[in-house]
Tab-separated table of C-alpha atoms and ligand atoms in Angstrom:
chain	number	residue	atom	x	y	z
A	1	UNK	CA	-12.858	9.432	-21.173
A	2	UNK	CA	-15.832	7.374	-19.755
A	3	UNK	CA	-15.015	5.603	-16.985
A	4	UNK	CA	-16.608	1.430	-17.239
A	5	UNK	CA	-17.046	0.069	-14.115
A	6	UNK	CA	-18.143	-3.558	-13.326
A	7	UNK	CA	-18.925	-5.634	-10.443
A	8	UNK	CA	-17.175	-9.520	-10.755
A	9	UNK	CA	-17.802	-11.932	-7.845
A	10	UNK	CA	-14.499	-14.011	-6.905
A	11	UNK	CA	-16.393	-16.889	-6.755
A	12	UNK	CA	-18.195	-16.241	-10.248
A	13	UNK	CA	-16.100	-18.424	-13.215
A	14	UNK	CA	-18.201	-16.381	-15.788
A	15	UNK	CA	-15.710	-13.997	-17.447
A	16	UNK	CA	-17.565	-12.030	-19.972
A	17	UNK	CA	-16.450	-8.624	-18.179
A	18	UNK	CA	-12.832	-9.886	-17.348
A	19	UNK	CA	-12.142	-10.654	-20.910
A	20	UNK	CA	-13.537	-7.184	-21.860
A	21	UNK	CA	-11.158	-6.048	-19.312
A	22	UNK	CA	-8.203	-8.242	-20.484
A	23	UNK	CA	-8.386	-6.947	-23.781
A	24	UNK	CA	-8.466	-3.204	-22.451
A	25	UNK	CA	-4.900	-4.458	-21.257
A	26	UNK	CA	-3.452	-5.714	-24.493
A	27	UNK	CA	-4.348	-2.992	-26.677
A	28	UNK	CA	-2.665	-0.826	-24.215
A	29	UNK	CA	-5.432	0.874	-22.304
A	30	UNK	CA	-5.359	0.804	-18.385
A	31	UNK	CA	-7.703	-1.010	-15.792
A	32	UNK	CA	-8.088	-0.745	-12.070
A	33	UNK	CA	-8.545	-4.094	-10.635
A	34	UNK	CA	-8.786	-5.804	-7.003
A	35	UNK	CA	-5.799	-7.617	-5.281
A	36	UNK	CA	-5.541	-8.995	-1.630
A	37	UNK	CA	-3.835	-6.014	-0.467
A	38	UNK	CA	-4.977	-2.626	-2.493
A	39	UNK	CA	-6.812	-1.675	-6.116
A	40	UNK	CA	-4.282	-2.082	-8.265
A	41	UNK	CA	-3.954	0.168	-11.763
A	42	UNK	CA	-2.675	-2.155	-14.720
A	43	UNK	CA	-1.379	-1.939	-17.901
A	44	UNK	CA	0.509	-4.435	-20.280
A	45	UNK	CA	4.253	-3.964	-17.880
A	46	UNK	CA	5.679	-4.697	-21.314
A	47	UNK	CA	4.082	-1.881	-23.480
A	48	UNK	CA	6.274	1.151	-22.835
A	49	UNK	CA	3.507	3.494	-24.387
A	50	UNK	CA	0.556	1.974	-21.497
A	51	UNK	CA	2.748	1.860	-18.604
A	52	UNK	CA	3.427	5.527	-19.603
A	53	UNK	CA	0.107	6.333	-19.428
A	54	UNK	CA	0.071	4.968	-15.635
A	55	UNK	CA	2.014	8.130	-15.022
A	56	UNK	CA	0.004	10.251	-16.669
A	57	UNK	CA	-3.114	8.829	-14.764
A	58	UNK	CA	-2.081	8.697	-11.285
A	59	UNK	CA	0.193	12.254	-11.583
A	60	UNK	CA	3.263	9.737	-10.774
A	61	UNK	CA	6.783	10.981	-11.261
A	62	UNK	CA	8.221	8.807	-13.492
A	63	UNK	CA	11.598	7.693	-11.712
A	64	UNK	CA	8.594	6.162	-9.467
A	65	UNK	CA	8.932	2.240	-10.507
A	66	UNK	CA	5.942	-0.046	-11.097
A	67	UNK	CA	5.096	-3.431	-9.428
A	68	UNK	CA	4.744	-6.166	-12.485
A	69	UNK	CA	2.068	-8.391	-11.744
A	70	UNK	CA	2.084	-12.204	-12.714
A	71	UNK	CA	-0.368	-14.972	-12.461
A	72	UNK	CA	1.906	-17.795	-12.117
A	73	UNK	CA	5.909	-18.618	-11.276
A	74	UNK	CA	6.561	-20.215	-14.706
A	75	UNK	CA	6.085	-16.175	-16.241
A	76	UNK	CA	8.815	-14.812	-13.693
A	77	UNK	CA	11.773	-16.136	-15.673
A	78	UNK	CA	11.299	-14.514	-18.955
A	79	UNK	CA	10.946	-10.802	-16.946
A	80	UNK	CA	14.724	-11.575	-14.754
A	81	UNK	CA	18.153	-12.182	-15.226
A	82	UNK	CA	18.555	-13.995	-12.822
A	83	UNK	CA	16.301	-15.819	-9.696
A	84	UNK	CA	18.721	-15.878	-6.887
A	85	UNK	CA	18.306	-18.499	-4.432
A	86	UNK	CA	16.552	-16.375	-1.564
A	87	UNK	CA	13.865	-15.169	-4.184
A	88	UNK	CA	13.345	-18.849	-4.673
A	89	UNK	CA	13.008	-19.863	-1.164
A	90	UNK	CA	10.780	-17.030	-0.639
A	91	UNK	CA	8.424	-16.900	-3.671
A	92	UNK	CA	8.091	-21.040	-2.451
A	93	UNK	CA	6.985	-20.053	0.046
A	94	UNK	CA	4.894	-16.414	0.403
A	95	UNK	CA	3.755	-16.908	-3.732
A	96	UNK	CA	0.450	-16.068	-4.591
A	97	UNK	CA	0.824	-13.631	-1.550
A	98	UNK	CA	1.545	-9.888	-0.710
A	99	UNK	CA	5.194	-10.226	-1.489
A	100	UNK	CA	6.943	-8.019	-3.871
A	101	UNK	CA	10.698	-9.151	-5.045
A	102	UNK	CA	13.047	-7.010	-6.690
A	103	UNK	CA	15.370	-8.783	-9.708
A	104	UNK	CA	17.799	-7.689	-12.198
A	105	UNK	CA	15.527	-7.150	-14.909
A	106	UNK	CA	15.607	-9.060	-18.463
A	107	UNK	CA	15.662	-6.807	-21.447
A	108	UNK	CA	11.887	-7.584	-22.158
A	109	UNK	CA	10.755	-5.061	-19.338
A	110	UNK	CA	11.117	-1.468	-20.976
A	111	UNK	CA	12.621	1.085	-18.827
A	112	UNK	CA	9.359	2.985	-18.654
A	113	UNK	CA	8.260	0.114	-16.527
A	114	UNK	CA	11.308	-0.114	-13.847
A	115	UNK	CA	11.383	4.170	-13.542
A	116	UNK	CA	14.794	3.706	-15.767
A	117	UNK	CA	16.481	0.968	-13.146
A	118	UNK	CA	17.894	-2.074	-14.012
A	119	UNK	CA	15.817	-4.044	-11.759
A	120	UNK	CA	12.100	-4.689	-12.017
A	121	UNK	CA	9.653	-5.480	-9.178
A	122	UNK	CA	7.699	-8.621	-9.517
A	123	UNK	CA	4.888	-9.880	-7.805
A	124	UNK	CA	1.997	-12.792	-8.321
A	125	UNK	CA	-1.147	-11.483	-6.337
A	126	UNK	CA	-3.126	-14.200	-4.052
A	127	UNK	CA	-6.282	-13.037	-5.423
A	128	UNK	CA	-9.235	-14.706	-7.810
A	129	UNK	CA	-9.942	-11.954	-9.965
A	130	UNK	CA	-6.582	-10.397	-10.315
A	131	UNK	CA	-5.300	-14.080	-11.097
A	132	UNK	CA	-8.098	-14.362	-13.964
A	133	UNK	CA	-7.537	-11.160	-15.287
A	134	UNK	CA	-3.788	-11.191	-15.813
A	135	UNK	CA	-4.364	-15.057	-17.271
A	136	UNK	CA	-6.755	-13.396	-19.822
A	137	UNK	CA	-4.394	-10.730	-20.942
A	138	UNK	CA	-1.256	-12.740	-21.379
A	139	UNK	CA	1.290	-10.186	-20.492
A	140	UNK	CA	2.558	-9.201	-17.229
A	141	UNK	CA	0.404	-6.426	-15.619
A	142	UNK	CA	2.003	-3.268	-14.506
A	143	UNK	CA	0.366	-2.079	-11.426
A	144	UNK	CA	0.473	0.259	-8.859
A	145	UNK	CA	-1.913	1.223	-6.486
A	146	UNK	CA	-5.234	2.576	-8.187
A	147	UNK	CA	-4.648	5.998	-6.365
A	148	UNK	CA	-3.815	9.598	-7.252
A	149	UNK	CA	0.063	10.504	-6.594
A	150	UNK	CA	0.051	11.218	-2.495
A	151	UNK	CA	-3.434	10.209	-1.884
A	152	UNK	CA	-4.307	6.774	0.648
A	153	UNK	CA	-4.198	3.322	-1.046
A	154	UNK	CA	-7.740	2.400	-2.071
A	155	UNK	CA	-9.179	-0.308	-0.677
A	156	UNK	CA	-12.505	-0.293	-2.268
A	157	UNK	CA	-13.341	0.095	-5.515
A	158	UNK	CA	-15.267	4.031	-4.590
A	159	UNK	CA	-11.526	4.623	-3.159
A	160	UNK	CA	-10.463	4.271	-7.295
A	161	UNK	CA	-13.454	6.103	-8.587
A	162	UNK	CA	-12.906	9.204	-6.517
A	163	UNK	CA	-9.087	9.357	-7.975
A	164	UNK	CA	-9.592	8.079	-11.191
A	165	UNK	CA	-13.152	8.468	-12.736
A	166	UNK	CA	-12.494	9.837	-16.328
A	167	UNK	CA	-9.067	9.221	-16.142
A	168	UNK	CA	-9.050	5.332	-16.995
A	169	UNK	CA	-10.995	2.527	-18.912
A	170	UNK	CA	-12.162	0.503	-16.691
A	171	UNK	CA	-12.583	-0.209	-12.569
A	172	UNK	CA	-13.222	-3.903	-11.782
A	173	UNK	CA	-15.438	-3.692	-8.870
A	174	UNK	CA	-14.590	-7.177	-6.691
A	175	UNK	CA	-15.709	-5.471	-3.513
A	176	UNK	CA	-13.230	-4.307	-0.198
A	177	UNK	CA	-9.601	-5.997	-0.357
A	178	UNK	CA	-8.455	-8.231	2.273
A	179	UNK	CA	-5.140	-6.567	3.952
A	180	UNK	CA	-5.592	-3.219	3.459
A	181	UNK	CA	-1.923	-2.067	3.359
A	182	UNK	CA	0.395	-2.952	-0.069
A	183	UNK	CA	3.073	-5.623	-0.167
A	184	UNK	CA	5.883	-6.478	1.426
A	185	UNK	CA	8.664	-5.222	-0.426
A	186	UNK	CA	12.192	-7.495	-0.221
A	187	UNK	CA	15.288	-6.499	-2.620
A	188	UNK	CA	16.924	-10.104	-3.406
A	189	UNK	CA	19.476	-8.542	-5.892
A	190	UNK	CA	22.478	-8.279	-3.162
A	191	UNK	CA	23.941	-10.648	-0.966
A	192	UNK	CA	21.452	-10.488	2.152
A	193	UNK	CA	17.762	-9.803	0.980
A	194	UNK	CA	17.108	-6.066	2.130
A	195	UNK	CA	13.579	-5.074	3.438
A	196	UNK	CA	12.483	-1.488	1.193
A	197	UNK	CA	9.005	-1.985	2.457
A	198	UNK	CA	6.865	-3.835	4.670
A	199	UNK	CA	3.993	-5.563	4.483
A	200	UNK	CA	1.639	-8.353	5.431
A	201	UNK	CA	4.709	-10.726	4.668
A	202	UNK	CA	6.162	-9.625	7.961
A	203	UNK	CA	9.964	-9.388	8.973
A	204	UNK	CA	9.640	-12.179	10.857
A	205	UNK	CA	8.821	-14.054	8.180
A	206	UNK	CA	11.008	-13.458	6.103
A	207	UNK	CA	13.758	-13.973	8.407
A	208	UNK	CA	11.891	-17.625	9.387
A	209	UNK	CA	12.158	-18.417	5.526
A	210	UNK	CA	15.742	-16.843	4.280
A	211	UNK	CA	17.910	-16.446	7.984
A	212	UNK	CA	19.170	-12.733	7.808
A	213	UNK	CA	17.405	-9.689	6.152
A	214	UNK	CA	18.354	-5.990	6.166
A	215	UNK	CA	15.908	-3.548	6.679
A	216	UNK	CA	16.293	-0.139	4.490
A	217	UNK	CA	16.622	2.876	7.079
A	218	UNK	CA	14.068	4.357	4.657
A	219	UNK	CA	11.639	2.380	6.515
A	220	UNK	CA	11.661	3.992	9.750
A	221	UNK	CA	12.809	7.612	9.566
A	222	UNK	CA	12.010	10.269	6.840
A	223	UNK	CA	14.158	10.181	3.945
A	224	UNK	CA	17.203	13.128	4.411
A	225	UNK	CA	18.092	14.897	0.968
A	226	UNK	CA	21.039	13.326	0.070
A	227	UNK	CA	19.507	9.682	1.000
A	228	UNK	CA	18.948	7.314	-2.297
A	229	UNK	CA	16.388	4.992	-0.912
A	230	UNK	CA	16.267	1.518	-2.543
A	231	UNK	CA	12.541	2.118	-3.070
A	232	UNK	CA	12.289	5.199	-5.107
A	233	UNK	CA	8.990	5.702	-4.104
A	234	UNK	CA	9.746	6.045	0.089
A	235	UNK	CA	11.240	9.507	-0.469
A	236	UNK	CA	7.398	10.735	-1.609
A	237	UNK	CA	5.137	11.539	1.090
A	238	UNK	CA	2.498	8.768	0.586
A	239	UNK	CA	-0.250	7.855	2.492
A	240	UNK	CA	-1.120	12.017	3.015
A	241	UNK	CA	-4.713	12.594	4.276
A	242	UNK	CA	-5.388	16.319	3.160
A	243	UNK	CA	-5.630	17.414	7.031
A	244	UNK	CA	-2.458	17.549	8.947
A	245	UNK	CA	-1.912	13.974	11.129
A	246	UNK	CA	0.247	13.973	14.215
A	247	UNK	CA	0.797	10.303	15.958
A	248	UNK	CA	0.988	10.565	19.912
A	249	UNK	CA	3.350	7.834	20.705
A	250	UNK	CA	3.707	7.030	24.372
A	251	UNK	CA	7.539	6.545	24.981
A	252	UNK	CA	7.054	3.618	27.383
A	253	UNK	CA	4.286	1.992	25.310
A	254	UNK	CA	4.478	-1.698	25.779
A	255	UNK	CA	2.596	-2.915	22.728
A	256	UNK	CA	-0.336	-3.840	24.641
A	257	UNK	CA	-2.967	-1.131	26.237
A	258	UNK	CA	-2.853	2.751	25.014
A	259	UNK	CA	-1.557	5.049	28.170
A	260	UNK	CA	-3.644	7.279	29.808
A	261	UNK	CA	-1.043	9.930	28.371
A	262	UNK	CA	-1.786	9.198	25.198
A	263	UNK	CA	-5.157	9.409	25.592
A	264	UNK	CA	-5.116	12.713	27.785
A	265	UNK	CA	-2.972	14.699	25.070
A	266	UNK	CA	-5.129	13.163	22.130
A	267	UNK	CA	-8.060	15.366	24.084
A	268	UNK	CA	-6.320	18.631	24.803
A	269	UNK	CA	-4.805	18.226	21.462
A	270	UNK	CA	-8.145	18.404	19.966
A	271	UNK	CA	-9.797	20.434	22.164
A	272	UNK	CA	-6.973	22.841	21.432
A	273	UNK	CA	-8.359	22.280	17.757
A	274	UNK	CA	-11.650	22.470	18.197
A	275	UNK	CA	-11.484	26.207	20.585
A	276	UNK	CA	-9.666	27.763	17.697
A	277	UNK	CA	-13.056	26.805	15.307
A	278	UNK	CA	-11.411	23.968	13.052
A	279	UNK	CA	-12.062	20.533	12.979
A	280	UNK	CA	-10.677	17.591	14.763
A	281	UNK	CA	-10.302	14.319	13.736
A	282	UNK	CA	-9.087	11.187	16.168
A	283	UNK	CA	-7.869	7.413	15.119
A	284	UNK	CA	-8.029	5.371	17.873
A	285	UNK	CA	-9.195	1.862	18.895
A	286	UNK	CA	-12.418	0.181	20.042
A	287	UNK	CA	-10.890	0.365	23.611
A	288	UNK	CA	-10.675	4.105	23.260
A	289	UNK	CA	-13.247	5.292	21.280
A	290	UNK	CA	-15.375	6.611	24.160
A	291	UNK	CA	-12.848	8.697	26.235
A	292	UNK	CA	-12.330	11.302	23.561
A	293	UNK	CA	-14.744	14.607	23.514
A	294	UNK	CA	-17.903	13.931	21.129
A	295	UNK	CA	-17.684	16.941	19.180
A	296	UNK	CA	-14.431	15.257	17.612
A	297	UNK	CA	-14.782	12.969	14.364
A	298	UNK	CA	-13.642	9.619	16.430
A	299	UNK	CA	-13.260	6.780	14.216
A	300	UNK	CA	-11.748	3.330	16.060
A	301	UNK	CA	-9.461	1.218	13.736
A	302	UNK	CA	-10.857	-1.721	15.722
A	303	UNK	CA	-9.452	-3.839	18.729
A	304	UNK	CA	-5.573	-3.237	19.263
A	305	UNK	CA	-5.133	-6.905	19.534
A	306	UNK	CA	-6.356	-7.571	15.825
A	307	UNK	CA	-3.565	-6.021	13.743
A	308	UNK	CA	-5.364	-7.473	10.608
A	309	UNK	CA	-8.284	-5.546	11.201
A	310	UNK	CA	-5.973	-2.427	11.867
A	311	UNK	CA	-4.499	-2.570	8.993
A	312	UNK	CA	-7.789	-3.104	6.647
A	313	UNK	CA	-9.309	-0.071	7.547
A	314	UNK	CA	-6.477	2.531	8.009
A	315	UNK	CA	-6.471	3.606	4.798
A	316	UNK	CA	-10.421	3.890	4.565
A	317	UNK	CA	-10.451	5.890	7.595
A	318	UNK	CA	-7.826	8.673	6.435
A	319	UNK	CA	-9.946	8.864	2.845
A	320	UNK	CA	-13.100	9.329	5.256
A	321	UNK	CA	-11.544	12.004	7.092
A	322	UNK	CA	-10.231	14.034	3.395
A	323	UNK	CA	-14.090	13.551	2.418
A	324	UNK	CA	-15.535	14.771	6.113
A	325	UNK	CA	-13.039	18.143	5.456
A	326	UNK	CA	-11.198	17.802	9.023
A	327	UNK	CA	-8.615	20.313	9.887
A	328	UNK	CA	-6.095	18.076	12.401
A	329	UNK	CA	-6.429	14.451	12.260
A	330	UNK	CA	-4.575	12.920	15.892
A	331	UNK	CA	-3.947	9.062	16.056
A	332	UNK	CA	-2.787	6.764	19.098
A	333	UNK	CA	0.147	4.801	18.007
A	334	UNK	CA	1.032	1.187	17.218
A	335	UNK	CA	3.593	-1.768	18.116
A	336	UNK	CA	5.871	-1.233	15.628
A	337	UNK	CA	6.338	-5.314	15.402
A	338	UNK	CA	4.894	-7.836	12.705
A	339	UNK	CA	2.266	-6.385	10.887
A	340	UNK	CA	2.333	-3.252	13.382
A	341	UNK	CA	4.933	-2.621	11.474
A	342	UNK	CA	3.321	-1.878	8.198
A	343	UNK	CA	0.810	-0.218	10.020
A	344	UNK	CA	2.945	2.355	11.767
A	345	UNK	CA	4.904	2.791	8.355
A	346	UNK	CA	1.792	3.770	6.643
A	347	UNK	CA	0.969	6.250	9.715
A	348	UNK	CA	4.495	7.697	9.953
A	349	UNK	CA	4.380	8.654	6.775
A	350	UNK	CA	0.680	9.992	6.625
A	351	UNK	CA	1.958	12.001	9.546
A	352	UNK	CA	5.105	13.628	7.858
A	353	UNK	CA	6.727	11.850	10.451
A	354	UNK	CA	5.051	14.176	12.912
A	355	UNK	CA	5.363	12.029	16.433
A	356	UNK	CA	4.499	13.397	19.546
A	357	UNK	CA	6.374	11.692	22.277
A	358	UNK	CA	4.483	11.896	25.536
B	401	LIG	O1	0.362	-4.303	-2.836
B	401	LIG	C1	0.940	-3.732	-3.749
B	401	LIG	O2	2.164	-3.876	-3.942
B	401	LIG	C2	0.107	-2.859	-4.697
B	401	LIG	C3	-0.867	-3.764	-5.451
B	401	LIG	C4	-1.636	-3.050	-6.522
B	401	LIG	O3	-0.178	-4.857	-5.980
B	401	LIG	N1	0.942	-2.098	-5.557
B	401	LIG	C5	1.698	-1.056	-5.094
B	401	LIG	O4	2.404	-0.380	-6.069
B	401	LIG	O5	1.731	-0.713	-3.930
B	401	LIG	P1	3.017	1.075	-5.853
B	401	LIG	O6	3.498	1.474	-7.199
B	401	LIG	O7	2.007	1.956	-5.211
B	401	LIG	O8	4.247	0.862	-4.934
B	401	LIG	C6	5.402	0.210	-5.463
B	401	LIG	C7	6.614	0.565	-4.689
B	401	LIG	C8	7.103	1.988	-4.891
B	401	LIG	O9	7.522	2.521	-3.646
B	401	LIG	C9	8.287	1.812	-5.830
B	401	LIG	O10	9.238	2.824	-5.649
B	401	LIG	C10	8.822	0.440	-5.432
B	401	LIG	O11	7.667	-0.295	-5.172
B	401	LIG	N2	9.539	-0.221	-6.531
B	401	LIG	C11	9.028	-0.648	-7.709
B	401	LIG	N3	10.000	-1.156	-8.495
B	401	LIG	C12	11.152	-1.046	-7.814
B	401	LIG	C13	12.518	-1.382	-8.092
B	401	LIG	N4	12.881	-1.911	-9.249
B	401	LIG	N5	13.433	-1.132	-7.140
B	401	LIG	C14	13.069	-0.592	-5.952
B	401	LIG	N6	11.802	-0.250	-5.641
B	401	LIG	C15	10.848	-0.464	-6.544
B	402	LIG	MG1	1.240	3.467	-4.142
């Protein structure tokens, strides 16, 4: 299959290519498209035979469920059984945004769509293009991110062309995402909303909004054998650069400055590395960057104190590292608060929850 891809400003209202793309969607082919937080890759949520083909694309397994996508509140209803009153409060007030919700589901979204649950994941992304495009096609947009099973989230549309050139219709080109890191994922089905994973909508905020919220222990710790998490997909090691990642976590770390531990094993770690003739790659920060040895791939995240530009280019970073062919990729370690949360899910899980406590 050839493999369209097509540049669309946000700011452009001509939609020539988007309705091209739209109608891709409705007769049941598949589309990668932009959203604020990754490349999403659609298809018609409500067509069992295109959101099967998602599988099929990304190498998914299909208990894996699928985000569905809509462009405006009034199209939640039909897709639910029911909008308890914490989804309301929150999709008031975090809608268009990087929030997912989790809802009964209606009997209009097939099982192929929900990985056989009962409940279906809905979110309405805060982004131009993705907004057009899911107006244009008229159905809800299955979507999840525009990567191969177990590669990084892309965050630019090259990210989706590596992965799925040949594979798909179309990639809408709308240029690098915003956040960087995927949604905010809040189960509103039970009594207190439950955090299954987070995002740019931080706990925080969600607590500011709705009072109490849970947060799945599939967040923080890897996910034992006889552990259901809520989110099928946390028990999949995501995120996975093709080099082996440790994180060196300082024990005493304050959320502020890296030690001078964490820097000194960082270096004999990849010294270590580099003696025994493989490669070494290092994540750090703009603070950082110059204490680690030269012959090392270094590549800074940014300033520690801007979590938002943390967060945009983590993912770019570990696909840079897969393409550079490192052996051992070592990164310093994040505040696990606000959106250092997300970040230090994403890196926890890159790592195989490989943490070396100094
Ligand atoms: O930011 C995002 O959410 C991106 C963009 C494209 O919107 N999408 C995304 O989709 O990250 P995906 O498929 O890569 O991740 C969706 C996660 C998976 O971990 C899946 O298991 C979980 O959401 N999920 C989907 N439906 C669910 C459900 N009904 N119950 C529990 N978890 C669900
Ligand atoms: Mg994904």
């Amino acid at each position: 299959m050839e493999t369209k891809v097509i540049s669309i400003s946000r700011e452009d209202a001509e939609d020539s290519g988007l309705k091209e793309a739209a109608e891709i969607l409705r007769r049941g082919g598949l589309v990668a498209f932009p959203t604020e937080t990754v490349y999403g890759l659609g298809a018609n949520a409500l067509d069992e035979q295109a959101s099967s083909k998602i599988y099929a694309a990304k190498g998914r397994p299909s208990d894996n469920p699928l985000i569905a996508h809509i462009a405006d509140i009034a199209d939640l209803p039909p897709l639910v059984a029911e909008i308890p009153e914490a989804g309301r409060r929150l999709m008031e007030a975090y809608w268009p945004g990087p929030l997912t919700m989790i809802f009964r589901k209606s009997s209009l979204v097939p099982r192929t769509t929900t990985g056989g649950l009962d409940t279906v994941a809905v979110r309405m992304p805060d982004d131009a293009i993705a907004g057009r495009l899911i107006r244009l096609a008229g159905v809800p947009v299955a979507a999840p991110s525009a990567n191969m099973s177990g590669r990084p989230s892309p965050t630019r549309a090259d990210h989706v062309y590596q992965d799925m050139n040949g594979r798909i219709e179309m990639i809408i080109d709308g240029g690098p995402v915003g956040i960087g890191v995927e949604s905010t994922i809040v189960d509103v089905t039970g009594n207190v909303p439950v955090l299954l994973r987070p995002g740019a909508v931080t706990v925080e905020m969600l607590r500011s909004t709705v009072g109490e919220v849970e947060i799945d222990p599939a967040i923080s710790g890897p996910v034992k054998p006889d552990m259901k998490p809520k989110a099928p997909g946390m028990k999949y090691r995501h995120y996975a650069p093709r080099a082996e990642l440790t994180l060196v976590e300082d024990r005493e770390y304050t959320g502020k400055a890296v030690s001078r531990r964490v820097v000194d094993t960082i270096c004999s770690l990849a010294a270590d590395c580099m003696a025994g003739g493989r490669r070494a790659g290092i994540i750090c920060t703009d603070e950082t960057k110059d204490c680690y040895p030269r012959e090392a791939e270094i590549r800074s995240l940014g300033r520690r104190s801007q979590e938002e530009t943390i967060a945009h280019n983590l993912f770019g970073v570990l696909r840079e590292f897969d393409s550079l062919g490192v052996d051992e990729i070592y990164s310093e370690s994040f505040s696990g608060e606000n959106l250092g949360r997300a970040i230090m899910n994403r890196l926890t899980k890159a790592a195989g929850y490989r943490i070396k406590k100094v």
